[in-house]
Tab-separated table of C-alpha atoms in Angstrom:
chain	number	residue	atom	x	y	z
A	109	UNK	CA	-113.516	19.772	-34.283
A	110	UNK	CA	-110.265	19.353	-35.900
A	111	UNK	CA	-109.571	17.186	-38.384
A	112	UNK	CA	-106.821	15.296	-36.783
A	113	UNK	CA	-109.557	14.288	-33.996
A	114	UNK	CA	-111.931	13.259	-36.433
A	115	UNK	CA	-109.257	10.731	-37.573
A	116	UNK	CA	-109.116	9.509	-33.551
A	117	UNK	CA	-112.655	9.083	-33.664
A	118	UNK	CA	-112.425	7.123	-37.377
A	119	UNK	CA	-109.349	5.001	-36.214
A	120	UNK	CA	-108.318	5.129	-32.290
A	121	UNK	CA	-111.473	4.421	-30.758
A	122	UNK	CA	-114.351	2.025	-32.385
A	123	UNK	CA	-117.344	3.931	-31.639
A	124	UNK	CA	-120.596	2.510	-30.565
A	125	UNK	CA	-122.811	4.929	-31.054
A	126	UNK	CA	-126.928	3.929	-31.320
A	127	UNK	CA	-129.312	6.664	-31.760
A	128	UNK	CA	-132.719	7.220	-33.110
A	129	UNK	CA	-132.367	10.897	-32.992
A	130	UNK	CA	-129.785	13.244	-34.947
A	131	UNK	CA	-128.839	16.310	-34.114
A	132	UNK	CA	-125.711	18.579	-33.106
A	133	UNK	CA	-126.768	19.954	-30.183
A	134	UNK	CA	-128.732	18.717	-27.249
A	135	UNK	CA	-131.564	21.404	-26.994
A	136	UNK	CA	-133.421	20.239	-23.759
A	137	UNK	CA	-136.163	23.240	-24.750
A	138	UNK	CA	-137.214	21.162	-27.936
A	139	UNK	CA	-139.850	19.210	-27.881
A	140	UNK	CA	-138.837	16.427	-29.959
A	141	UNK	CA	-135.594	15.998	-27.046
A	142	UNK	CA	-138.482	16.298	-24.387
A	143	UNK	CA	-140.187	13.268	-26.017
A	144	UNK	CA	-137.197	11.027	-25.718
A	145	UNK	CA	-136.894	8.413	-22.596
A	146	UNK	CA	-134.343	9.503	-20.033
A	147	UNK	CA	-131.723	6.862	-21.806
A	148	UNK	CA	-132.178	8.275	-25.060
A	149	UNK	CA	-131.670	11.808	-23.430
A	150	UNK	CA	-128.550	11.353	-21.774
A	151	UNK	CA	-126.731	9.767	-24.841
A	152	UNK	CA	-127.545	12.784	-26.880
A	153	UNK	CA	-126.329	14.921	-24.157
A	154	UNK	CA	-123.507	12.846	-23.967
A	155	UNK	CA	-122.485	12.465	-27.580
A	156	UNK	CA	-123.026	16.173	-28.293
A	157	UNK	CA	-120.787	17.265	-25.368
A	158	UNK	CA	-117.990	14.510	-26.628
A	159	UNK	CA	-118.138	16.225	-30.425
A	160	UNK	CA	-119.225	19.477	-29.756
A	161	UNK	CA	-117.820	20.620	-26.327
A	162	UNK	CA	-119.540	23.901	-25.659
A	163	UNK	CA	-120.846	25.715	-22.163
A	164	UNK	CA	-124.248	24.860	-23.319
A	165	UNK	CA	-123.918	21.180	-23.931
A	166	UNK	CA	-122.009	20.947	-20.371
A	167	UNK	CA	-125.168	22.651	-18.719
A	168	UNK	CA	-127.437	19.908	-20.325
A	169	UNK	CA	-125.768	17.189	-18.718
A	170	UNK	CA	-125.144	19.151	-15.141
A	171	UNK	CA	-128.862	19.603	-15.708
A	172	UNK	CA	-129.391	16.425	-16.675
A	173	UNK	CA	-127.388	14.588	-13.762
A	174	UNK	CA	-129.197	16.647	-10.699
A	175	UNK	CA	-132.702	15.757	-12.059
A	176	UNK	CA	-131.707	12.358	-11.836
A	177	UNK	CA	-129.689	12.734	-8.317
A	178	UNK	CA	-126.580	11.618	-9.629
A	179	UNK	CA	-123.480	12.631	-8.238
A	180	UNK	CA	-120.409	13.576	-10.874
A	181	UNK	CA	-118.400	16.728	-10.749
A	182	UNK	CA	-119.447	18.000	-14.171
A	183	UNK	CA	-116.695	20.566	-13.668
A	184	UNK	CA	-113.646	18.153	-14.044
A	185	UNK	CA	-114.718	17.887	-17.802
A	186	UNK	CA	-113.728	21.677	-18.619
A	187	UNK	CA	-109.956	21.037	-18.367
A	188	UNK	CA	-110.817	17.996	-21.500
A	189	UNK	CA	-112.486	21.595	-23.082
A	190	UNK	CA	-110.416	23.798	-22.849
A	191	UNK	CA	-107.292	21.539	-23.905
A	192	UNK	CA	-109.879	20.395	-27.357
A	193	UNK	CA	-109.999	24.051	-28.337
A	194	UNK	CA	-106.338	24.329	-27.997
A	195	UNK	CA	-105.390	21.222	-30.334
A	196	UNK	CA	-107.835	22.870	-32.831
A	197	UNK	CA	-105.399	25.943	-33.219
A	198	UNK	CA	-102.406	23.308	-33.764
A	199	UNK	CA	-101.457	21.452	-36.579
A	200	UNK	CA	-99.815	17.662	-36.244
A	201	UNK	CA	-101.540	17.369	-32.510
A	202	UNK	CA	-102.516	13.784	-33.546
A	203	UNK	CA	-101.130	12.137	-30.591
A	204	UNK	CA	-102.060	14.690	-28.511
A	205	UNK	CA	-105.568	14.437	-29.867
A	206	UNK	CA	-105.591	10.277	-29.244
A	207	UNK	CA	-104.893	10.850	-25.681
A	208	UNK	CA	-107.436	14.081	-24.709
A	209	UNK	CA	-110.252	11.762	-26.682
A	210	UNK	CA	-109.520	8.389	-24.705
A	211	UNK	CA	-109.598	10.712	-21.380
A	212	UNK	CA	-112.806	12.492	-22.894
A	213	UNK	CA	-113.991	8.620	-23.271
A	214	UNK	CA	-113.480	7.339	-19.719
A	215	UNK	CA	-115.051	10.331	-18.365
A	216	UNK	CA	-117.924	9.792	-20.066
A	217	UNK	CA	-117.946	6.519	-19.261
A	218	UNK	CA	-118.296	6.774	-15.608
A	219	UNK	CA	-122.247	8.059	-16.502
A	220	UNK	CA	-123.416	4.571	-16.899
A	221	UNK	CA	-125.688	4.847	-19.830
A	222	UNK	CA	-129.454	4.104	-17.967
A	223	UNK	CA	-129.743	1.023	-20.123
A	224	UNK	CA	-128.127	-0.635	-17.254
A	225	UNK	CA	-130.558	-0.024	-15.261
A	226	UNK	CA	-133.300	-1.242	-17.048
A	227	UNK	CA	-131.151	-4.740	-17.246
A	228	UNK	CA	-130.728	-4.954	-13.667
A	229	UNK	CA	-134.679	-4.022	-13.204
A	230	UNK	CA	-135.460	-6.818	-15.808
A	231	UNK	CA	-132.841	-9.455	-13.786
A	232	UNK	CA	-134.666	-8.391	-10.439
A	233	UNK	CA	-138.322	-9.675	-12.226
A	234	UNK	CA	-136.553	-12.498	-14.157
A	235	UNK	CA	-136.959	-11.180	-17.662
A	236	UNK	CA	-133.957	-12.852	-18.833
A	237	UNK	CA	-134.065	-11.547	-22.421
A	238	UNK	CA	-134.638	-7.949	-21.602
A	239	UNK	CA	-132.099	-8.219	-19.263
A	240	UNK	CA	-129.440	-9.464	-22.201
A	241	UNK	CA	-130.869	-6.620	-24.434
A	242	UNK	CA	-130.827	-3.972	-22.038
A	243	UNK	CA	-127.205	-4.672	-20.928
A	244	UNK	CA	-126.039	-5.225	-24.585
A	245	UNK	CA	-127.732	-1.940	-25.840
A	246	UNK	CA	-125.854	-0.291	-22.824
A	247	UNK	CA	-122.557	-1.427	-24.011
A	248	UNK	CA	-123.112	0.132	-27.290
A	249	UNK	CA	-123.362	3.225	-25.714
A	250	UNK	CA	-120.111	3.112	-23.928
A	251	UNK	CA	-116.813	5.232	-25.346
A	252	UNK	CA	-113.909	3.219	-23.780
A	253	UNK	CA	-112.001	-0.162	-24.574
A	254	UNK	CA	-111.782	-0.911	-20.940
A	255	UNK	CA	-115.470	-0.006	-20.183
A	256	UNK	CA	-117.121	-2.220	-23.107
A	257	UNK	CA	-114.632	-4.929	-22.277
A	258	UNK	CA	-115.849	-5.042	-18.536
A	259	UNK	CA	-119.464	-4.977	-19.261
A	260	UNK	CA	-119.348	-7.734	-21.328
A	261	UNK	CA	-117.347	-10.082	-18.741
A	262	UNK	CA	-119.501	-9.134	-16.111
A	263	UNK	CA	-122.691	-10.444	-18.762
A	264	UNK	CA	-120.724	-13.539	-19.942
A	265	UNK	CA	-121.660	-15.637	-16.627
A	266	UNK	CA	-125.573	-15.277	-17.930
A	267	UNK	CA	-124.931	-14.818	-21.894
A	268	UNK	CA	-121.877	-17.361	-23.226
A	269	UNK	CA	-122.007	-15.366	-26.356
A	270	UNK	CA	-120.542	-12.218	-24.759
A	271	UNK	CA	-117.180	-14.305	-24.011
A	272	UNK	CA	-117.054	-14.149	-28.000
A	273	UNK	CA	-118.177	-10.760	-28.077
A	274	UNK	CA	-115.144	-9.438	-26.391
A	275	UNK	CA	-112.920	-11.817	-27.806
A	276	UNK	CA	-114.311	-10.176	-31.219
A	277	UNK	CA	-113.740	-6.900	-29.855
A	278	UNK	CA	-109.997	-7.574	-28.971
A	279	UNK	CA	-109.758	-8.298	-32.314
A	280	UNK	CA	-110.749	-5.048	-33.162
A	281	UNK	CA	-108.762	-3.451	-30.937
A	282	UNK	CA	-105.795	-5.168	-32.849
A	283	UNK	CA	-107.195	-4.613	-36.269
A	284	UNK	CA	-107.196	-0.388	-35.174
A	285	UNK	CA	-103.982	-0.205	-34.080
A	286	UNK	CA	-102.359	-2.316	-36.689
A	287	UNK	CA	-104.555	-0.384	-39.616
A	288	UNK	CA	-103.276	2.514	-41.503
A	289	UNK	CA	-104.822	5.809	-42.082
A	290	UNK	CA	-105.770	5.442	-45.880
A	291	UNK	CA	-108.923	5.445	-47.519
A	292	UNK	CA	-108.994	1.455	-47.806
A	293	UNK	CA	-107.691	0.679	-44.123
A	294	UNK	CA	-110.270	2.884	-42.759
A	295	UNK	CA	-112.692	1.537	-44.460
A	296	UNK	CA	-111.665	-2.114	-43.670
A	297	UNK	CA	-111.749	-1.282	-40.045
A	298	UNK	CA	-115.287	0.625	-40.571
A	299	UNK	CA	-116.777	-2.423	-42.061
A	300	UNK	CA	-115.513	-4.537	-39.225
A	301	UNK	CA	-116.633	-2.183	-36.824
A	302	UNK	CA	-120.189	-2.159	-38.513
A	303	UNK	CA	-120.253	-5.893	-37.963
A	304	UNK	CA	-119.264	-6.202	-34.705
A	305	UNK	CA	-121.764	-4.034	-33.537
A	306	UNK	CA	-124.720	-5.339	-35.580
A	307	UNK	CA	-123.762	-8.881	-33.845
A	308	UNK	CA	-123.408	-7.295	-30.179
A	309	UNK	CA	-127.075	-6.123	-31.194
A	310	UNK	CA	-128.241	-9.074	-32.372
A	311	UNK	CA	-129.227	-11.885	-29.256
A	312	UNK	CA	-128.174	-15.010	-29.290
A	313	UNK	CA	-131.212	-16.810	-27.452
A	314	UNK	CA	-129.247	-20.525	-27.923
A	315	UNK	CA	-126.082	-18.818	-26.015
A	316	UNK	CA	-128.881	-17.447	-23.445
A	317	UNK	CA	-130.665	-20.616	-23.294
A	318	UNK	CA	-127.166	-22.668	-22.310
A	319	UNK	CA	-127.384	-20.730	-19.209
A	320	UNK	CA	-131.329	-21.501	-18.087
């Protein structure tokens, strides 16, 4: 990856990335992948293919997507490929590199992370909290502005605190593109970042309450 795209990841997007397993490629051979839930498994798949966009990592989540029957042309990513390992051979292709990673982003984010589905199992049996906690630990596996800002109005009829979540979030937004790309901006708007998602994570059963 170049390194003007790891400066879109550090400062164009805020990145909401939760996992419990690290590694640079997803191997679906391994057994420690194997032993993952089916969530867990598709956001490795997916973060791999957004940071390390090889044929391999594409073929996990093809593979991935038929075993679970879900429909997504896998192909339509391999123009976002093939354009990544062209900025890599370029030098000032910052802009260039924004765009191709908020396009990479909204791609992605058309695979719902399965955390949603979990919340709208838990609303079907009236497990209120698991359904807060499943939703919010689905929108901190989402890529996109527009995508986390949805999820979280859709959730703020049945959690008041997620009104404040995306008003936080906006914030954000304004603090990124407003920040500069020096040592002490970026880590300013890393250490906001950090705790705005440590708060999305964290449930606010008062704010859930309001609603019962």
């Amino acid at each position: 990856m170049s390194l003007s795209t790891l400066f879109t990841i550090a400062i164009v997007l805020i990145l909401l990335r939760v996992f419990w397993l690290k590694i640079k490629d997803a191997n679906l051979k391994s057994e420690s992948f194997k032993k993952l839930p089916p969530k867990d498994q598709l956001a490795v798949i997916k973060e791999c293919l957004l940071n390390n966009p090889t044929e391999g990592n594409l073929s996990n989540l093809k593979d991935f997507l038929v075993r679970q029957g879900a429909d997504l042309d896998v192909e339509s990513y391999r123009p976002f490929m093939k354009k990544q390992l062209e900025l890599t051979r370029r030098k000032d292709a910052l802009a260039e590199d924004n765009e191709l990673f908020c396009n990479e982003a909204a791609w992605l984010d058309k695979i719902r992370p399965l955390e949603f589905e979990e919340a709208n199992d838990a609303r079907c049996k009236n497990r209120q909290e698991d359904y807060i906690s499943n939703s919010l630990e689905g929108i901190a596996r989402l890529y996109s502005d527009e995508a986390i800002l949805r999820e979280l109005e859709a959730l703020a009829p049945e959690y008041p605190k997620a009104k404040d979540l995306a008003e936080d979030y906006r914030k954000l937004m304004e603090l990124r593109e407003s920040s500069g790309a020096d040592d002490d901006s970026l880590a300013k708007l890393r250490k906001a970042k950090n705790a705005w998602e440590d708060n999305l994570l964290q449930i606010d059963l008062v704010a859930e309450t309001k609603q019962g």
